[in-house]
Amino acid sequence: MESFFDWFRILYDNTGINLPFLYDSYDRARMWNGFLMTIKLSVVALFFSVIIGIIGAWLQNSPLKWTRRIVNGYIQIFRNTPPLVQLYFFYFAIGALLPKVSNGYGGEVPILGGFAWAAISLSFFAGAFNVEIFRSGMEAVPKSMTEAAEALGFSRLQIYKDITLPLAFRVVLPALNNNLVNLVKTTTLAYAIAVPEMLYESNQIWSDNVNVTEMMIFLLLAYFFLVGVLVWGMNRWERSLKIPGFGT
Amino acid sequence: MNWDDSMPMVSIKDVHKAFGDLEVLKGVSMDIKKGEVVCIIGPSGSGKSTLIRCINALNDIQQGSILVEGQEVNDPHLNKLELRKKVGMVFQQYNLFPHKTALENVMMAPIRVLKQSKAEVEKTARALIKKVRLDGKEDSYPGELSGGQQQRVAIARSLAMNPDVMLFDEVTAALDPETVGEVLLTIKDLAEEGMTCILVTHEMNFAREVADHIYFTDRGVIVEHGSPTTFFDEAKDPRTKEFLSQIL
Ligand SMILES: Nc1ncnc2c1ncn2[C@@H]1O[C@H](COP(=O)(O)OP(=O)(O)OP(=O)(O)O)[C@@H](O)[C@H]1O
Ligand SMILES: [Mg+2]
């Protein structure tokens, strides 16, 4: 393995193509941690944004007018403002309002760090789109189908969980796919609040090594790969959910 | 509840129902005794579907009373679950859950709604599928079944809740002529076993054969009712006569 990494040092010496995150163990660790941080942030935000989408779409059908209004207000705010501004708002405005806790060395730190705020902010951002996506899917489930379940004694929640959601899911997977791809790409915004994800660590590396071109090419390829894996997984999932003789 | 078998199983009295300004039911009354088979026939838009949907509270009513085994359906505090355990309903469009196999469709409500054990439910479900003459189709998805087969699964699904009354709303109207017979045969079996049935149908020969009582509705009122023989052979009302002359 070492000889593999050393090869990139030779590459640098001979050609000037500088990839320190491969041959230098310190940069390698930074890059690797950044990569893991991007994955962690993506997975957490993907998960919570889908949860927000599912719950939001359910609440949007609530018989209570104010519940529906609050959900709609949430969607409007998060869809119609830039995600970077949202992130700053959470981190600087709400973060400043929260109490600080002792860090054990006599100092004080915010109760939520950059990662937590990035995860929250991105979840709400993508969640707003997911609510709309799930709602459109629910509209594609015919009312007669849910009525049949009603006539069998299913409760509203059971109908949502067992009938509407599983069917809506299949309808919206392509749209959900798009939004989740966007979400993974948007994790780079966490850079702005110094969350050490892939873009942030790359920036550290290119500041130290002055190899901006190489790092940019690497970043493009790395995100291309990450999103590719997500799309591949989603497509597989889509196929596994296919119902014989049903629709699309 | 002080209801017993000798009283009507379903007792409808002076029911009025309007959708906005459109009055659809204008004082409908009928009594259905245990084990009786009642057919409701009448021109399109006369309120047949609306009436039987009121019986299991899929529609609410503005005035009048509907008692199912002595339980008032027109009651804001109605326990809908209790009502729907007693009343099964089959729709024109089958409305099977497309993401579940035939067997799962039949098993779902007893497991989710009645909280019965899976093993027990599976046994009755298999027996019901056999009863509707679909053995071998247990693992087929609705999309892989013909209309007539789907409709028979829908009947089995309803029967799995072990209802006391079955409602059928034009259950053969969407079927190819070849498959109408198999569904009617299934219903006839049920009727002969003593199931209380309320059917909306355009199948006159079937109504003549299985019905104990026939109601003719037009524009929200019952114009005429009687036994099949009196109804078909000695209809008095001009509206009934005109309808019968068009259809027979
Ligand atoms: N949910 C609804 N909202 C508004 N109007 C309705 C609704 N359901 C039914 N109607 C109207 O009520 C009238 C009676 O409808 P209903 O479906 O009961 O007729 P039907 O006798 O079953 O007719 P068909 O033989 O065509 O099924 C129709 O004019 C219909 O347009
Ligand atoms: Mg109808």
mmCIF file with all atom_site columns, N, CA and C in Angstrom, chain A residues 163-188:
data_model
loop_
_atom_site.group_PDB
_atom_site.id
_atom_site.type_symbol
_atom_site.label_atom_id
_atom_site.label_alt_id
_atom_site.label_comp_id
_atom_site.label_asym_id
_atom_site.label_entity_id
_atom_site.label_seq_id
_atom_site.pdbx_PDB_ins_code
_atom_site.Cartn_x
_atom_site.Cartn_y
_atom_site.Cartn_z
_atom_site.occupancy
_atom_site.B_iso_or_equiv
_atom_site.pdbx_formal_charge
_atom_site.auth_seq_id
_atom_site.auth_comp_id
_atom_site.auth_asym_id
_atom_site.auth_atom_id
_atom_site.pdbx_PDB_model_num
ATOM 1  N N  . ILE A 1 163 ? -51.298 1.915  2.899  1.00 0.00 ? 163 ILE A N  1
ATOM 2  C CA . ILE A 1 163 ? -51.799 2.011  1.523  1.00 0.00 ? 163 ILE A CA 1
ATOM 3  C C  . ILE A 1 163 ? -51.211 3.227  0.810  1.00 0.00 ? 163 ILE A C  1
ATOM 4  N N  . THR A 1 164 ? -51.535 4.419  1.321  1.00 0.00 ? 164 THR A N  1
ATOM 5  C CA . THR A 1 164 ? -51.168 5.628  0.590  1.00 0.00 ? 164 THR A CA 1
ATOM 6  C C  . THR A 1 164 ? -49.658 5.761  0.432  1.00 0.00 ? 164 THR A C  1
ATOM 7  N N  . LEU A 1 165 ? -48.953 5.639  1.545  1.00 0.00 ? 165 LEU A N  1
ATOM 8  C CA . LEU A 1 165 ? -47.514 5.871  1.502  1.00 0.00 ? 165 LEU A CA 1
ATOM 9  C C  . LEU A 1 165 ? -46.771 4.865  0.609  1.00 0.00 ? 165 LEU A C  1
ATOM 10 N N  . PRO A 1 166 ? -47.022 3.560  0.782  1.00 0.00 ? 166 PRO A N  1
ATOM 11 C CA . PRO A 1 166 ? -46.304 2.620  -0.080 1.00 0.00 ? 166 PRO A CA 1
ATOM 12 C C  . PRO A 1 166 ? -46.581 2.853  -1.569 1.00 0.00 ? 166 PRO A C  1
ATOM 13 N N  . LEU A 1 167 ? -47.813 3.236  -1.901 1.00 0.00 ? 167 LEU A N  1
ATOM 14 C CA . LEU A 1 167 ? -48.124 3.477  -3.309 1.00 0.00 ? 167 LEU A CA 1
ATOM 15 C C  . LEU A 1 167 ? -47.534 4.804  -3.765 1.00 0.00 ? 167 LEU A C  1
ATOM 16 N N  . ALA A 1 168 ? -47.658 5.825  -2.913 1.00 0.00 ? 168 ALA A N  1
ATOM 17 C CA . ALA A 1 168 ? -47.119 7.142  -3.264 1.00 0.00 ? 168 ALA A CA 1
ATOM 18 C C  . ALA A 1 168 ? -45.603 7.042  -3.464 1.00 0.00 ? 168 ALA A C  1
ATOM 19 N N  . PHE A 1 169 ? -44.951 6.290  -2.605 1.00 0.00 ? 169 PHE A N  1
ATOM 20 C CA . PHE A 1 169 ? -43.514 6.122  -2.674 1.00 0.00 ? 169 PHE A CA 1
ATOM 21 C C  . PHE A 1 169 ? -43.058 5.680  -4.052 1.00 0.00 ? 169 PHE A C  1
ATOM 22 N N  . ARG A 1 170 ? -43.787 4.714  -4.588 1.00 0.00 ? 170 ARG A N  1
ATOM 23 C CA . ARG A 1 170 ? -43.404 4.179  -5.891 1.00 0.00 ? 170 ARG A CA 1
ATOM 24 C C  . ARG A 1 170 ? -43.580 5.214  -6.984 1.00 0.00 ? 170 ARG A C  1
ATOM 25 N N  . VAL A 1 171 ? -44.608 6.027  -6.830 1.00 0.00 ? 171 VAL A N  1
ATOM 26 C CA . VAL A 1 171 ? -44.868 7.054  -7.839 1.00 0.00 ? 171 VAL A CA 1
ATOM 27 C C  . VAL A 1 171 ? -43.788 8.134  -7.799 1.00 0.00 ? 171 VAL A C  1
ATOM 28 N N  . VAL A 1 172 ? -43.349 8.490  -6.585 1.00 0.00 ? 172 VAL A N  1
ATOM 29 C CA . VAL A 1 172 ? -42.484 9.663  -6.471 1.00 0.00 ? 172 VAL A CA 1
ATOM 30 C C  . VAL A 1 172 ? -40.990 9.340  -6.475 1.00 0.00 ? 172 VAL A C  1
ATOM 31 N N  . LEU A 1 173 ? -40.626 8.071  -6.536 1.00 0.00 ? 173 LEU A N  1
ATOM 32 C CA . LEU A 1 173 ? -39.198 7.749  -6.432 1.00 0.00 ? 173 LEU A CA 1
ATOM 33 C C  . LEU A 1 173 ? -38.309 8.547  -7.398 1.00 0.00 ? 173 LEU A C  1
ATOM 34 N N  . PRO A 1 174 ? -38.691 8.721  -8.668 1.00 0.00 ? 174 PRO A N  1
ATOM 35 C CA . PRO A 1 174 ? -37.826 9.522  -9.546 1.00 0.00 ? 174 PRO A CA 1
ATOM 36 C C  . PRO A 1 174 ? -37.653 10.956 -9.047 1.00 0.00 ? 174 PRO A C  1
ATOM 37 N N  . ALA A 1 175 ? -38.730 11.579 -8.591 1.00 0.00 ? 175 ALA A N  1
ATOM 38 C CA . ALA A 1 175 ? -38.637 12.951 -8.092 1.00 0.00 ? 175 ALA A CA 1
ATOM 39 C C  . ALA A 1 175 ? -37.834 13.001 -6.797 1.00 0.00 ? 175 ALA A C  1
ATOM 40 N N  . LEU A 1 176 ? -38.053 12.007 -5.946 1.00 0.00 ? 176 LEU A N  1
ATOM 41 C CA . LEU A 1 176 ? -37.324 11.928 -4.683 1.00 0.00 ? 176 LEU A CA 1
ATOM 42 C C  . LEU A 1 176 ? -35.826 11.774 -4.964 1.00 0.00 ? 176 LEU A C  1
ATOM 43 N N  . ASN A 1 177 ? -35.542 10.907 -5.917 1.00 0.00 ? 177 ASN A N  1
ATOM 44 C CA . ASN A 1 177 ? -34.190 10.679 -6.384 1.00 0.00 ? 177 ASN A CA 1
ATOM 45 C C  . ASN A 1 177 ? -33.495 11.997 -6.710 1.00 0.00 ? 177 ASN A C  1
ATOM 46 N N  . ASN A 1 178 ? -34.151 12.813 -7.527 1.00 0.00 ? 178 ASN A N  1
ATOM 47 C CA . ASN A 1 178 ? -33.604 14.118 -7.910 1.00 0.00 ? 178 ASN A CA 1
ATOM 48 C C  . ASN A 1 178 ? -33.307 14.980 -6.700 1.00 0.00 ? 178 ASN A C  1
ATOM 49 N N  . ASN A 1 179 ? -34.271 15.035 -5.800 1.00 0.00 ? 179 ASN A N  1
ATOM 50 C CA . ASN A 1 179 ? -34.108 15.917 -4.650 1.00 0.00 ? 179 ASN A CA 1
ATOM 51 C C  . ASN A 1 179 ? -32.974 15.440 -3.749 1.00 0.00 ? 179 ASN A C  1
ATOM 52 N N  . LEU A 1 180 ? -32.849 14.130 -3.609 1.00 0.00 ? 180 LEU A N  1
ATOM 53 C CA . LEU A 1 180 ? -31.805 13.613 -2.740 1.00 0.00 ? 180 LEU A CA 1
ATOM 54 C C  . LEU A 1 180 ? -30.424 13.813 -3.361 1.00 0.00 ? 180 LEU A C  1
ATOM 55 N N  . VAL A 1 181 ? -30.357 13.724 -4.678 1.00 0.00 ? 181 VAL A N  1
ATOM 56 C CA . VAL A 1 181 ? -29.100 14.027 -5.371 1.00 0.00 ? 181 VAL A CA 1
ATOM 57 C C  . VAL A 1 181 ? -28.719 15.476 -5.098 1.00 0.00 ? 181 VAL A C  1
ATOM 58 N N  . ASN A 1 182 ? -29.708 16.359 -5.197 1.00 0.00 ? 182 ASN A N  1
ATOM 59 C CA . ASN A 1 182 ? -29.465 17.766 -4.895 1.00 0.00 ? 182 ASN A CA 1
ATOM 60 C C  . ASN A 1 182 ? -28.977 17.966 -3.472 1.00 0.00 ? 182 ASN A C  1
ATOM 61 N N  . LEU A 1 183 ? -29.572 17.203 -2.579 1.00 0.00 ? 183 LEU A N  1
ATOM 62 C CA . LEU A 1 183 ? -29.203 17.339 -1.173 1.00 0.00 ? 183 LEU A CA 1
ATOM 63 C C  . LEU A 1 183 ? -27.736 16.985 -0.968 1.00 0.00 ? 183 LEU A C  1
ATOM 64 N N  . VAL A 1 184 ? -27.308 15.884 -1.557 1.00 0.00 ? 184 VAL A N  1
ATOM 65 C CA . VAL A 1 184 ? -25.910 15.472 -1.388 1.00 0.00 ? 184 VAL A CA 1
ATOM 66 C C  . VAL A 1 184 ? -24.986 16.577 -1.903 1.00 0.00 ? 184 VAL A C  1
ATOM 67 N N  . LYS A 1 185 ? -25.365 17.169 -3.043 1.00 0.00 ? 185 LYS A N  1
ATOM 68 C CA . LYS A 1 185 ? -24.525 18.239 -3.586 1.00 0.00 ? 185 LYS A CA 1
ATOM 69 C C  . LYS A 1 185 ? -24.530 19.471 -2.677 1.00 0.00 ? 185 LYS A C  1
ATOM 70 N N  . THR A 1 186 ? -25.693 19.687 -2.030 1.00 0.00 ? 186 THR A N  1
ATOM 71 C CA . THR A 1 186 ? -25.815 20.887 -1.194 1.00 0.00 ? 186 THR A CA 1
ATOM 72 C C  . THR A 1 186 ? -25.047 20.760 0.118  1.00 0.00 ? 186 THR A C  1
ATOM 73 N N  . THR A 1 187 ? -24.636 19.540 0.471  1.00 0.00 ? 187 THR A N  1
ATOM 74 C CA . THR A 1 187 ? -23.865 19.397 1.722  1.00 0.00 ? 187 THR A CA 1
ATOM 75 C C  . THR A 1 187 ? -22.594 20.234 1.680  1.00 0.00 ? 187 THR A C  1
ATOM 76 N N  . THR A 1 188 ? -22.110 20.587 0.481  1.00 0.00 ? 188 THR A N  1
ATOM 77 C CA . THR A 1 188 ? -20.891 21.403 0.386  1.00 0.00 ? 188 THR A CA 1
ATOM 78 C C  . THR A 1 188 ? -21.070 22.768 1.047  1.00 0.00 ? 188 THR A C  1
#
